[in-house]
Coordinates of C-alpha atoms in Angstrom, one line a residue:
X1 CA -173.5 -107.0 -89.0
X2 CA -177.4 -107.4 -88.5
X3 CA -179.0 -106.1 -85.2
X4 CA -180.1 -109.7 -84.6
X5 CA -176.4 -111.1 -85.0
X6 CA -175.3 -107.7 -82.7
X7 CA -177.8 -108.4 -80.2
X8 CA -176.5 -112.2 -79.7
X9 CA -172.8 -111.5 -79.3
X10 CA -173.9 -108.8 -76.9
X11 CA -175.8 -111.1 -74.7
X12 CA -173.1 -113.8 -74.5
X13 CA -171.9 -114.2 -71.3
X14 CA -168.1 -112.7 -70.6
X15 CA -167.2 -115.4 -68.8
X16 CA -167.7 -117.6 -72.0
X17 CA -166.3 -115.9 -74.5
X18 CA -162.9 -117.3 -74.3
X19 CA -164.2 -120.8 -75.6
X20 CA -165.1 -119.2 -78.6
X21 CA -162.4 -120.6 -80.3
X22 CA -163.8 -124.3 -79.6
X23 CA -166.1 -123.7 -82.5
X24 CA -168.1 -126.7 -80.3
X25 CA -171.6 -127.8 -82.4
X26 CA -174.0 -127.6 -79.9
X27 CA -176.7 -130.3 -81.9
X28 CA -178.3 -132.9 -79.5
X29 CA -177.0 -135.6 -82.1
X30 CA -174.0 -134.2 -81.4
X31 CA -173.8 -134.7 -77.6
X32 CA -175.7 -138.4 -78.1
X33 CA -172.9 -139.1 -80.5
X34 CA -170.0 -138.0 -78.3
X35 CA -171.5 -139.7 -75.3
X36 CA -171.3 -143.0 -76.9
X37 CA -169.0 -146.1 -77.9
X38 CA -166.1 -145.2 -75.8
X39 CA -164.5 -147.8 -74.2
X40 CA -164.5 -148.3 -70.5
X41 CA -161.6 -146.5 -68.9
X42 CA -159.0 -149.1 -67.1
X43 CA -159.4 -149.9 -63.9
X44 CA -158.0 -152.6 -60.9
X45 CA -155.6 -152.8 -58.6
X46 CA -152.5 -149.9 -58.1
X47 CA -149.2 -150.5 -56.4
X48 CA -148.5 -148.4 -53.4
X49 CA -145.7 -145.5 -54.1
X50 CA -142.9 -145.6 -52.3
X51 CA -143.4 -142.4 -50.4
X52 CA -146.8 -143.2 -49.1
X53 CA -144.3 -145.3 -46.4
X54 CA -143.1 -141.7 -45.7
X55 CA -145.9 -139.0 -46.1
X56 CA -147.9 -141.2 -43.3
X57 CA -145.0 -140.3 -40.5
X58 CA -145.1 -136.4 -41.8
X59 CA -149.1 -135.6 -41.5
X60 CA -148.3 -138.1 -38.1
X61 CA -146.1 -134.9 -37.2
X62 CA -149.0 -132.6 -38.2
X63 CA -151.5 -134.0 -36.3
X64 CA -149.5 -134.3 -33.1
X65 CA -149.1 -130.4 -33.5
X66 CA -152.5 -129.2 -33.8
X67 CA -154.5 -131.9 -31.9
X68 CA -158.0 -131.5 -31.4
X69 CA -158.0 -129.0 -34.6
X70 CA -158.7 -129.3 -37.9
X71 CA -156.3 -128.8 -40.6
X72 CA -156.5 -127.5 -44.2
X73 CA -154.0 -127.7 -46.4
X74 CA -154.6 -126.5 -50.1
X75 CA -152.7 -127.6 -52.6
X76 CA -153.7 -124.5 -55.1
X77 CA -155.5 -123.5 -58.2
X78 CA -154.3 -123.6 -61.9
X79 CA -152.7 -120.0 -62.7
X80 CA -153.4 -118.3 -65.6
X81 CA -150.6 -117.8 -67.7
X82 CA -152.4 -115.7 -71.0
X83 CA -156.2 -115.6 -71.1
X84 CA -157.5 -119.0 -71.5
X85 CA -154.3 -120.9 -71.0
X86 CA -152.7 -122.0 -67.5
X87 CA -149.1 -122.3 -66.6
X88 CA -148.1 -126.4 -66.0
X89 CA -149.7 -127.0 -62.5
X90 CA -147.6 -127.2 -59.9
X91 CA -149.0 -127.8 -56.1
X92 CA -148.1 -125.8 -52.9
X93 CA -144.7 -127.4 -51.5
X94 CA -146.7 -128.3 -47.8
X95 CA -149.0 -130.2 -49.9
X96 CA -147.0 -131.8 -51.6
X97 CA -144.9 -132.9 -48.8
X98 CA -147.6 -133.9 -47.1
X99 CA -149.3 -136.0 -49.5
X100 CA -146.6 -137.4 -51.9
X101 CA -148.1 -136.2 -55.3
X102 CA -145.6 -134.5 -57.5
X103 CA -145.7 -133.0 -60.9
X104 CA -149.1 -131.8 -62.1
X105 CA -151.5 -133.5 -59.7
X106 CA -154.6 -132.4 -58.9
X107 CA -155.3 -128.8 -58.7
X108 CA -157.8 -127.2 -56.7
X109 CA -157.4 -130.4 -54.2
X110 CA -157.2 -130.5 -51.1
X111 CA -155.9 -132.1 -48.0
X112 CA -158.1 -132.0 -44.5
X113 CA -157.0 -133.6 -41.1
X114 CA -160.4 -133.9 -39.2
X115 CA -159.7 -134.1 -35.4
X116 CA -160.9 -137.5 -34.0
X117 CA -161.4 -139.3 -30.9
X118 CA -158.2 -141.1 -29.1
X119 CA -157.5 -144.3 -30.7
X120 CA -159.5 -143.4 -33.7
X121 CA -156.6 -141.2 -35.5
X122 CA -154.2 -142.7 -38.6
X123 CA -151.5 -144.5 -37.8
X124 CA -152.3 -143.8 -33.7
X125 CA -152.8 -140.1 -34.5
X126 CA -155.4 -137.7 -33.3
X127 CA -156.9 -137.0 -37.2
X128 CA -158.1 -139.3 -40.2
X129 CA -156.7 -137.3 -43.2
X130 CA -159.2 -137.0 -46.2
X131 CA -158.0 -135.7 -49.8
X132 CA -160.3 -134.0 -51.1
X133 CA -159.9 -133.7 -55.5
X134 CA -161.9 -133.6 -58.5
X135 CA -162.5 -136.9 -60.0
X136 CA -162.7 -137.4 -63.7
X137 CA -165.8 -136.9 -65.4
X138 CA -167.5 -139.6 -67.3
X139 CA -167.2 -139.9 -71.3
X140 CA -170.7 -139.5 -70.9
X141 CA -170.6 -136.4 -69.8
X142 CA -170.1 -132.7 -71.6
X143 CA -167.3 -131.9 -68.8
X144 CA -165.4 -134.9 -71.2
X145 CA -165.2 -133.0 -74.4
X146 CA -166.4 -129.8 -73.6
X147 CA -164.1 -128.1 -70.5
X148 CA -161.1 -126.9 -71.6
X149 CA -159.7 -126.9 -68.2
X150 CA -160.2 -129.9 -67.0
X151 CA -162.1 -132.2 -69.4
X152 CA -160.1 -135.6 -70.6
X153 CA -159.9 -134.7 -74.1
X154 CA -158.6 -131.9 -73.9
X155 CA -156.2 -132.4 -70.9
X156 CA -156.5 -136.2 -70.6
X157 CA -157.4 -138.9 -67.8
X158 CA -156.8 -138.0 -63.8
X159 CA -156.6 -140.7 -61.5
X160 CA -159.7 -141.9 -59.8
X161 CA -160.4 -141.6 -56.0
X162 CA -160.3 -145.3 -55.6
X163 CA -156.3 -145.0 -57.5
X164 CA -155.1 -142.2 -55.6
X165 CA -156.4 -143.7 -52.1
X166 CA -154.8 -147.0 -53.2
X167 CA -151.2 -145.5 -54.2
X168 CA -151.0 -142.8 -51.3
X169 CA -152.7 -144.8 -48.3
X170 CA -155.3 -141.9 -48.0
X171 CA -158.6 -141.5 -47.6
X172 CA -160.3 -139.9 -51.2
X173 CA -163.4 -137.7 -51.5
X174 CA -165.0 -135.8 -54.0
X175 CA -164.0 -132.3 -53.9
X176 CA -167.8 -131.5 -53.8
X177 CA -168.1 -133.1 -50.5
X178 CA -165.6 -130.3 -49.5
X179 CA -167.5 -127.4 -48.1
X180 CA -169.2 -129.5 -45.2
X181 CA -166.2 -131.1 -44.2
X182 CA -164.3 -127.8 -44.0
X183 CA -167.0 -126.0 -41.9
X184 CA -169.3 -128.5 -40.0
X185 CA -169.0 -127.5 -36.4
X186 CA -166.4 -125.1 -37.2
X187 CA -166.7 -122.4 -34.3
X188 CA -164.8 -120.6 -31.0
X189 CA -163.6 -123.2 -28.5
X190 CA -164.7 -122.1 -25.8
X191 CA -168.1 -122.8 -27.2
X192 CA -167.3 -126.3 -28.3
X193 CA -166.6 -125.7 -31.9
X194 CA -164.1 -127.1 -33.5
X195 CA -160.6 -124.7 -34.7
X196 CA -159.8 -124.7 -37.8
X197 CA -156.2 -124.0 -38.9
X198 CA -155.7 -123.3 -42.5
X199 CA -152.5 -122.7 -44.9
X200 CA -153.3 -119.7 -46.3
X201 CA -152.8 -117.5 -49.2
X202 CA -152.7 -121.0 -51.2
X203 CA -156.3 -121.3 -52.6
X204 CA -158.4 -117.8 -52.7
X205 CA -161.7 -120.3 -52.6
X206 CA -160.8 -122.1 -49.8
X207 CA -159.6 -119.1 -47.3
X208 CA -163.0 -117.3 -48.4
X209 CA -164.5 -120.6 -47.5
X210 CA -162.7 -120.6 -43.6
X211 CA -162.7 -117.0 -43.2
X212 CA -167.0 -116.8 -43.8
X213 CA -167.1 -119.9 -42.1
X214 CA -165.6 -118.0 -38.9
X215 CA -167.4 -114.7 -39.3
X216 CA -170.5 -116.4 -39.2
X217 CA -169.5 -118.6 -35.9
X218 CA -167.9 -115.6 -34.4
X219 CA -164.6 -116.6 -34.5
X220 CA -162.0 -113.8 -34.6
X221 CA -160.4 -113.5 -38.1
X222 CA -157.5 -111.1 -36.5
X223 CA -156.7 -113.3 -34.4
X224 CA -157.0 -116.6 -36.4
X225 CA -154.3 -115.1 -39.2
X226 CA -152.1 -115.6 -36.5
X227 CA -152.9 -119.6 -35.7
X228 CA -152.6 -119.7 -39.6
X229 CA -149.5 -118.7 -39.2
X230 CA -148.3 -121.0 -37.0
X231 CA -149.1 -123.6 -39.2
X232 CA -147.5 -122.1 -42.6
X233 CA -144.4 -122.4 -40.2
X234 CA -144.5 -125.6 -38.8
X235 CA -145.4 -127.0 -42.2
X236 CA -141.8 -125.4 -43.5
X237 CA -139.8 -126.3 -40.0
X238 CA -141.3 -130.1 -41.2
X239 CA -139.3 -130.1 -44.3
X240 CA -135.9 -129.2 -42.4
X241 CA -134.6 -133.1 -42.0
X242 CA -134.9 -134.5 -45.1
X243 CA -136.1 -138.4 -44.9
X244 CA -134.2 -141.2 -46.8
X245 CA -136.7 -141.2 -49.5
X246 CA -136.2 -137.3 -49.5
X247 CA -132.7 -137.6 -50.0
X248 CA -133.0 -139.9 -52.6
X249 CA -135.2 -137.8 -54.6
X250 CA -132.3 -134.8 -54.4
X251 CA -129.6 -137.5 -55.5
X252 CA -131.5 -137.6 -58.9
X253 CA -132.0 -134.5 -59.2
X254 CA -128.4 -133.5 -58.8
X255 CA -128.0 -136.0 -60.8
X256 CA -130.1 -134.8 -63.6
X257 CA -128.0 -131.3 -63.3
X258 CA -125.1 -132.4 -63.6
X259 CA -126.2 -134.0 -67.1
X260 CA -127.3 -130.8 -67.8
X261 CA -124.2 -129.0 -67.1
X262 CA -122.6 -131.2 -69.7
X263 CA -125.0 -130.3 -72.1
X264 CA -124.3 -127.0 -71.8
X265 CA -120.5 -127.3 -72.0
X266 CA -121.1 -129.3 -75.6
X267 CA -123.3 -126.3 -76.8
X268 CA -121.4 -123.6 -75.8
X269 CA -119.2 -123.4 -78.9
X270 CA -122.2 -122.9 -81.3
X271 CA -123.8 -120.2 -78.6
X272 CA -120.5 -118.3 -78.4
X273 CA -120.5 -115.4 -80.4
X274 CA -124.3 -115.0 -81.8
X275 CA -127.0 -113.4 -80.7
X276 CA -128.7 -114.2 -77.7
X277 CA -126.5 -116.9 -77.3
X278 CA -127.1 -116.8 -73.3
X279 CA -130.9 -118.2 -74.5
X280 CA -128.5 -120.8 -76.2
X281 CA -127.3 -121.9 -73.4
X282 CA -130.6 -121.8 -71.4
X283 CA -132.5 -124.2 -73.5
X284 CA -129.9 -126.7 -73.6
X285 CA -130.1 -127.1 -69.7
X286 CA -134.0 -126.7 -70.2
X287 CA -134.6 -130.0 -72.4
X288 CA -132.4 -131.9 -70.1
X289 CA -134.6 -130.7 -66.9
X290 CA -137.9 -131.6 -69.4
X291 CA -136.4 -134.9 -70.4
X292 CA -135.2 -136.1 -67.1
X293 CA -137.3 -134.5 -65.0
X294 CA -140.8 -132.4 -64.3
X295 CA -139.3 -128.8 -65.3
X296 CA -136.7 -126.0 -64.3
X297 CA -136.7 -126.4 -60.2
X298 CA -136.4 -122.2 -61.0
X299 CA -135.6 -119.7 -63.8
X300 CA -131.9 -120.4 -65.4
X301 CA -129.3 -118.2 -64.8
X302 CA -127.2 -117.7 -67.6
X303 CA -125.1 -115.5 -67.1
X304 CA -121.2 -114.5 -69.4
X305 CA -119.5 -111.6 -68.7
X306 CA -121.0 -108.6 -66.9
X307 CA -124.4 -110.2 -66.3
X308 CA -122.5 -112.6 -64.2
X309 CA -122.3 -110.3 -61.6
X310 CA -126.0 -109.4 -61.5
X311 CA -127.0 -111.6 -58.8
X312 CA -130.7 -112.8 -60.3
X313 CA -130.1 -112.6 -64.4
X314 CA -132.5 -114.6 -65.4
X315 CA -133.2 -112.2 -68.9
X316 CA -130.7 -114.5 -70.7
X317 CA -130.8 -112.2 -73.7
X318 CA -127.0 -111.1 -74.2
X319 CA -124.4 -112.6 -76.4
X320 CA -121.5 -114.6 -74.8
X321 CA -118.0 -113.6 -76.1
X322 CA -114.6 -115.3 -76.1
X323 CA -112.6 -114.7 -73.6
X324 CA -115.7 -114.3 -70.8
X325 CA -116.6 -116.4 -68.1
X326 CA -120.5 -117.9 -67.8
X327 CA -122.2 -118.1 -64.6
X328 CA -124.4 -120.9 -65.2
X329 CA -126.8 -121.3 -61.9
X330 CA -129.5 -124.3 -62.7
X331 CA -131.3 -127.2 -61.2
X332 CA -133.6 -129.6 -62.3
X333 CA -136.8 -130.2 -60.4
X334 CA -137.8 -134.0 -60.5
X335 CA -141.1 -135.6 -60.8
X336 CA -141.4 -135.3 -57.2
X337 CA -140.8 -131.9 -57.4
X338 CA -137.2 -131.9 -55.5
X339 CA -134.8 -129.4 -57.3
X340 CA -131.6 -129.3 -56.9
X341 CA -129.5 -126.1 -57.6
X342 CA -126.2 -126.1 -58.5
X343 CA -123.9 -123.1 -59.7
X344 CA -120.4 -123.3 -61.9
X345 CA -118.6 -120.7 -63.8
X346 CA -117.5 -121.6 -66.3
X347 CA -114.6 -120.1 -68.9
X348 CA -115.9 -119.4 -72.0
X349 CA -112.3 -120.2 -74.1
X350 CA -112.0 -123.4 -72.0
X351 CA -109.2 -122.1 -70.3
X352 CA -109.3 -119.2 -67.4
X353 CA -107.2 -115.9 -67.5
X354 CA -104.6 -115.6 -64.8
X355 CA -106.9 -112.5 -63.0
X356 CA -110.2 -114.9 -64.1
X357 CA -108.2 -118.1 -62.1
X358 CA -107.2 -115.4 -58.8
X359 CA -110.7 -114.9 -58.2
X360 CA -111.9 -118.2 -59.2
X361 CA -109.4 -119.8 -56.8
X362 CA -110.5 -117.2 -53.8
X363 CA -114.3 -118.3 -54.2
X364 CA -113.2 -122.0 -54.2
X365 CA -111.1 -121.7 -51.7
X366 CA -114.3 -119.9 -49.6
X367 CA -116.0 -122.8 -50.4
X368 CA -113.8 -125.4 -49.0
X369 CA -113.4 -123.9 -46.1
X370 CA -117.5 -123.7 -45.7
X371 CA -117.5 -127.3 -46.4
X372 CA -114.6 -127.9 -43.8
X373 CA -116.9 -127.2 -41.0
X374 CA -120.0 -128.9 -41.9
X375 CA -121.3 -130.9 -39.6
X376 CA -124.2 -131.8 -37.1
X377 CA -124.3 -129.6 -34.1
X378 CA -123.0 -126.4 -35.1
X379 CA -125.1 -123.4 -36.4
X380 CA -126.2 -122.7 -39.4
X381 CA -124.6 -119.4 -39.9
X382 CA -121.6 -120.3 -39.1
X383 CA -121.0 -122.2 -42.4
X384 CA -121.4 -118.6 -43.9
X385 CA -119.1 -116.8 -41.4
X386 CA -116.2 -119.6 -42.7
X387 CA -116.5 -118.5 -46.6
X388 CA -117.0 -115.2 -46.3
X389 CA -114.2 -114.8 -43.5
X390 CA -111.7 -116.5 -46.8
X391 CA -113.2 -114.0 -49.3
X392 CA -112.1 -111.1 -46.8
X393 CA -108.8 -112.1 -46.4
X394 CA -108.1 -112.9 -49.9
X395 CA -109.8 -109.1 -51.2
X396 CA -107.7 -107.5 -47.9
X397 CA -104.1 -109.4 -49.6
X398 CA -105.3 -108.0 -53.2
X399 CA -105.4 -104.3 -51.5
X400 CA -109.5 -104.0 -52.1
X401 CA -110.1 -103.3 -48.2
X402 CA -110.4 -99.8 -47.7
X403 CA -110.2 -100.1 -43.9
X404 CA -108.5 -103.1 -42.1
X405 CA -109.0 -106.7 -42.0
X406 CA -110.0 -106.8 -38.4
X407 CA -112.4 -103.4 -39.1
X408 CA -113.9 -105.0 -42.2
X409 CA -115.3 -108.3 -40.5
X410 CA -116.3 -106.6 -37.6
X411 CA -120.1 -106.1 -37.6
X412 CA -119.8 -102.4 -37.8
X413 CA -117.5 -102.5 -41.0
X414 CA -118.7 -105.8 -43.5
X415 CA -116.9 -103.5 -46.4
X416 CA -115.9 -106.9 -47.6
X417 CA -119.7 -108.1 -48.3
X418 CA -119.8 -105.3 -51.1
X419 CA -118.2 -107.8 -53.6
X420 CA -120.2 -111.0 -52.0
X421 CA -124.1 -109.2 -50.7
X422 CA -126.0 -112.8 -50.6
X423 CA -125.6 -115.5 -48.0
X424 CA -123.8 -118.4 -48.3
X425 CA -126.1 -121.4 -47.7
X426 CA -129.9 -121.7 -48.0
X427 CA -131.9 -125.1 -46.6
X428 CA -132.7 -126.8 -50.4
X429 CA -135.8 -129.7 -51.2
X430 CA -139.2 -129.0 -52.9
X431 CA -138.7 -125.7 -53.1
X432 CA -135.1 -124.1 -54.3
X433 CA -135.4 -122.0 -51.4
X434 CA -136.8 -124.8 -48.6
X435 CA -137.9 -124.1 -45.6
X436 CA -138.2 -120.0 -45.6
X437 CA -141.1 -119.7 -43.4
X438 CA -139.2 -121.4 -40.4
X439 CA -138.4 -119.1 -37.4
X440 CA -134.6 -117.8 -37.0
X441 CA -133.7 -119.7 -34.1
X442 CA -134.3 -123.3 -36.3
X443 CA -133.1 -121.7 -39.4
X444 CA -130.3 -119.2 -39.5
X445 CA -129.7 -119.7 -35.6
X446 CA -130.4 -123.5 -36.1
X447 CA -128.1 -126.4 -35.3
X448 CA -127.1 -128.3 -38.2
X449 CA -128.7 -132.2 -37.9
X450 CA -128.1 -135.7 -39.9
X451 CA -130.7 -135.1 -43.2
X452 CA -130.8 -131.4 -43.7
X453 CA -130.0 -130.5 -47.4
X454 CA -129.0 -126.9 -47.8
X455 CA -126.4 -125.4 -50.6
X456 CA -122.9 -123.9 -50.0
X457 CA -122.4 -120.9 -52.3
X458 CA -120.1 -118.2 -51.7
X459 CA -119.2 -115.6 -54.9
X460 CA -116.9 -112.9 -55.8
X461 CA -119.0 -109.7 -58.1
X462 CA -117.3 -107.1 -59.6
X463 CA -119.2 -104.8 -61.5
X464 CA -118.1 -103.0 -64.9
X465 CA -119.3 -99.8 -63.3
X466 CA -117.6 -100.4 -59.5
X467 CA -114.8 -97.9 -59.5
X468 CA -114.0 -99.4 -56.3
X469 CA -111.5 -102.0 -58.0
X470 CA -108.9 -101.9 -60.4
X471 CA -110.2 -102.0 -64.0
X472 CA -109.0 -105.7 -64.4
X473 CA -111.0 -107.0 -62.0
X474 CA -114.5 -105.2 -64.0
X475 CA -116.7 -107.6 -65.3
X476 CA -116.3 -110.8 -63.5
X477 CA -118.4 -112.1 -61.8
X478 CA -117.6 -116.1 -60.2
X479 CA -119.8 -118.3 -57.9
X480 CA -119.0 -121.7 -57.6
X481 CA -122.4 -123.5 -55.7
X482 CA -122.6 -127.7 -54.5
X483 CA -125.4 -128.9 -52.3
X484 CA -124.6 -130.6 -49.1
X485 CA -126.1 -133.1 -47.3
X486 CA -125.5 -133.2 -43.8
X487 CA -124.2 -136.9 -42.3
X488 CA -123.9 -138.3 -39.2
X489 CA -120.0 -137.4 -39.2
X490 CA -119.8 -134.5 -41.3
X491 CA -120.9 -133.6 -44.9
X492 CA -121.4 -135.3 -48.1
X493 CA -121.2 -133.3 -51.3
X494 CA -124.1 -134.2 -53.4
X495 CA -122.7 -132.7 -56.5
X496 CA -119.4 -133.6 -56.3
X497 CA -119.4 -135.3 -60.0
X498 CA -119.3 -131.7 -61.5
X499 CA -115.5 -130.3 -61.3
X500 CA -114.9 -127.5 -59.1
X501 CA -111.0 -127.2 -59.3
X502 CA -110.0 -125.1 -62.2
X503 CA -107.2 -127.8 -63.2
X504 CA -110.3 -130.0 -63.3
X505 CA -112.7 -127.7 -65.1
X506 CA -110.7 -126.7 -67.7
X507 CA -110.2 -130.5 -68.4
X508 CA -113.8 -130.9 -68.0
X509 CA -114.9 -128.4 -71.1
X510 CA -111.8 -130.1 -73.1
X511 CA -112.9 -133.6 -72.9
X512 CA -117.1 -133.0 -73.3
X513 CA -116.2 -130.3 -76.6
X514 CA -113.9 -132.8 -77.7
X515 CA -115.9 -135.8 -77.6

């Protein structure tokens, strides 16, 4: 290499040295030529989605909260998945709750509620809600061809300010108008600034933004990570009650699982046996959440023999053998984002063994009696109390206990939970695990109400290596999970389509491997 050609790679900027794949000329007749003859993109009229008659009432709830406050809500940057390449975007949950936009709309947007005057607000609120995003660059621009990130020939054509504002009912700015809007009068109350609450820990840029903005007013950043707080929380408490367009969006993707189950029953016979065959299994339920829907609503779980006790296998690296049971735990996320999560185990011979159908029939029978109780106005964790009291009763009859009945669901013994460690029931929507951030009392201590969506999952684990057990119990490992939505009177399965009976799911695998 000569010194000259040393001495130019050496002053090339770091931060542009991953484009050095493009291989881009950089000849003025080149830019002129790209500039031109494109045609003009579409434009016109677009039809208002369907939940822009929903996301209104939810930021209405927002702004009733924090009145006289401005709100920022982030819906997150691209993440880097390998040096120059990002993971498919997907936008914080609150944001996308909050504005309706699902699969991989917009990164780095964002959403702002700017206090207002009474009478002034949306929809009789006390903000105007602006989203801020980046709007596609012009053909006539080098952003076009030359930004790997962002540019429309490499990534293709975003929606325009005027489109978005049209199908959500929002206001639209540029994201370069951001900055002012964020900070202009920001400042200490008492002072007459304005407050600003932001969701945090969602766009690094835009809590460096807020917190210089409040150093340099003299607001207390201590002290403000504690209002942010507040509003992480009330954001997740929002998404409790699911609305009727909600609900809809969890029927499809229930669904959209349940499809996918069957495709996994019909590959099963060719994953049986080889290699890997749990990865197999995996990507059949994968191309049915691509096809149907936005993506994996979370990492598969599929799990035969042994791994079907390890609560979280997602490595899906093992072979599946005769004889085992599969623990298939999967949901498709919709284009809306909604996931559903749905859990079946399944015998890998088609038929169960007699100690495979005991246990089977215990977990069942824990959920049933979970699902017995369902229904508005009692607590949340008593749904878990129900299954778990079964699961108890059946491991005391089978001699597992080492202490009592009584002793073992007494809050000083719980022996029983060695075999079942998770909870029963977690609140289910946009994210597989909805609504974490909420306080106890609304959440765990919380009173079931009409619209909540949560799962019912109980499980029996015994572990290869648990001496505890006799050795035919080693190595299975059964949950059997549906996702409930509460009604007016009681509880609605969502996933009832997919057997849960073993009669019925051995009749199941017959009829799909047959056809």
């Amino acid at each position: 290499m000569t010194s000259e050609a040393q001495t130019s790679e050496d002053s090339q900027q770091l931060k542009d040295r991953v484009n050095n794949r493009s291989q881009r000329p950089q000849s003025e007749a080149f830019k002129q030529f790209m500039a031109s003859q494109w045609a003009t993109p579409q434009t016109g009229d677009h039809s208002r989605d369907a939940v822009a008659d929903y996301t209104w009432r939810r930021r209405r709830a927002v702004s009733e909260r924090f009145a006289e406050e401005r709100v920022v809500i982030p819906a997150g940057p691209p993440k880097v998945r390998s040096n120059d390449t990002d993971y498919r975007f997907r936008p914080h949950s609150a944001f996308a709750h909050l504005t309706g936009l699902g699969v991989d709309h917009e990164p780095n947007a964002v959403l702002v509620f700017e206090p207002v005057d009474e009478g002034e607000g949306d929809h009789g609120g006390h903000h105007q809600a602006t989203l801020y995003f980046k709007p596609m660059a012009g053909r006539n621009t080098e952003e076009f061809y030359a930004d790997a990130r962002y540019g429309e020939f490499w990534v293709g054509p975003r929606p325009s300010l005027e489109e978005f504002s049209q199908r959500l009912g929002i206001r639209t700015k540029d994201l370069d108008e951001l900055e002012p809007a964020v900070t202009k009068d920001a400042g200490a109350v008492e002072i007459g600034g304005t407050r600003i609450r932001l969701l945090r820990e969602v766009d690094l840029n835009v809590d460096a933004l807020v917190d210089t903005s409040r150093i340099n007013t003299g607001v207390d950043v201590e002290s403000s990570d504690s209002l942010d707080a507040e509003l992480t929380e009330f954001c997740s408490e929002l998404r409790l009650v699911k609305d009727s367009w909600e609900v809809e969006q969890m029927r499809r993707s229930v669904a959209s699982t349940v499809t996918g189950f069957e495709d996994v029953v019909r590959t099963l016979p060719q994953a049986v046996g080889r290699d890997r065959g749990e990865r197999m299994v995996e990507g059949a339920f994968f191309a049915r959440a691509r096809l149907e829907g936005n993506d994996l609503g979370y990492d598969t779980i599929a799990a035969s023999g042994n791994n079907a006790t390890i609560l979280h296998w997602i490595r899906n690296y093992d072979r599946i053998e005769p004889g085992e049971l599969l623990l298939l735990d999967a949901g498709v996320e919709a284009d809306s984002l909604y996931t559903a999560d749905l859990t079946r185990t399944i015998p890998v011979s088609g038929t169960f063994s007699p100690v495979q159908r005991k246990v089977y029939q215990a977990v069942l029978d824990a959920a049933d009696a979970a699902f017995s109780v369902v229904k508005p106005g009692i607590m949340f964790r008593e749904i878990h109390q129900a299954a778990v009291t079964v699961l108890a009763e059946r491991l005391n009859d089978w001699g597992l206990l080492p202490v009592s009945l009584q002793e073992a669901l007494s809050p000083q013994g719980q022996h029983h939970r060695r075999w079942m460690p998770h909870g029963t029931s977690h609140h289910l929507g946009l994210d597989v695990h909805d609504c974490a951030q909420a306080k106890r009392e609304l959440y765990l201590d919380g009173i079931l109400e009409p619209g909540m969506v949560f799962t019912i999952e109980p499980g029996l684990y015994f572990k290869n290596e648990d001496l505890a057990v006799p050795e035919e119990y080693r190595g299975i490992g059964v949950r059997i999970e549906d996702d409930v939505l509460v009604t007016e009177s009681g509880a609605e399965n969502l996933s009832a389509e997919l057997p849960r009976d073993p009669d019925d799911v051995e009749a199941w695998i017959a009829a799909l491997q047959q056809g």
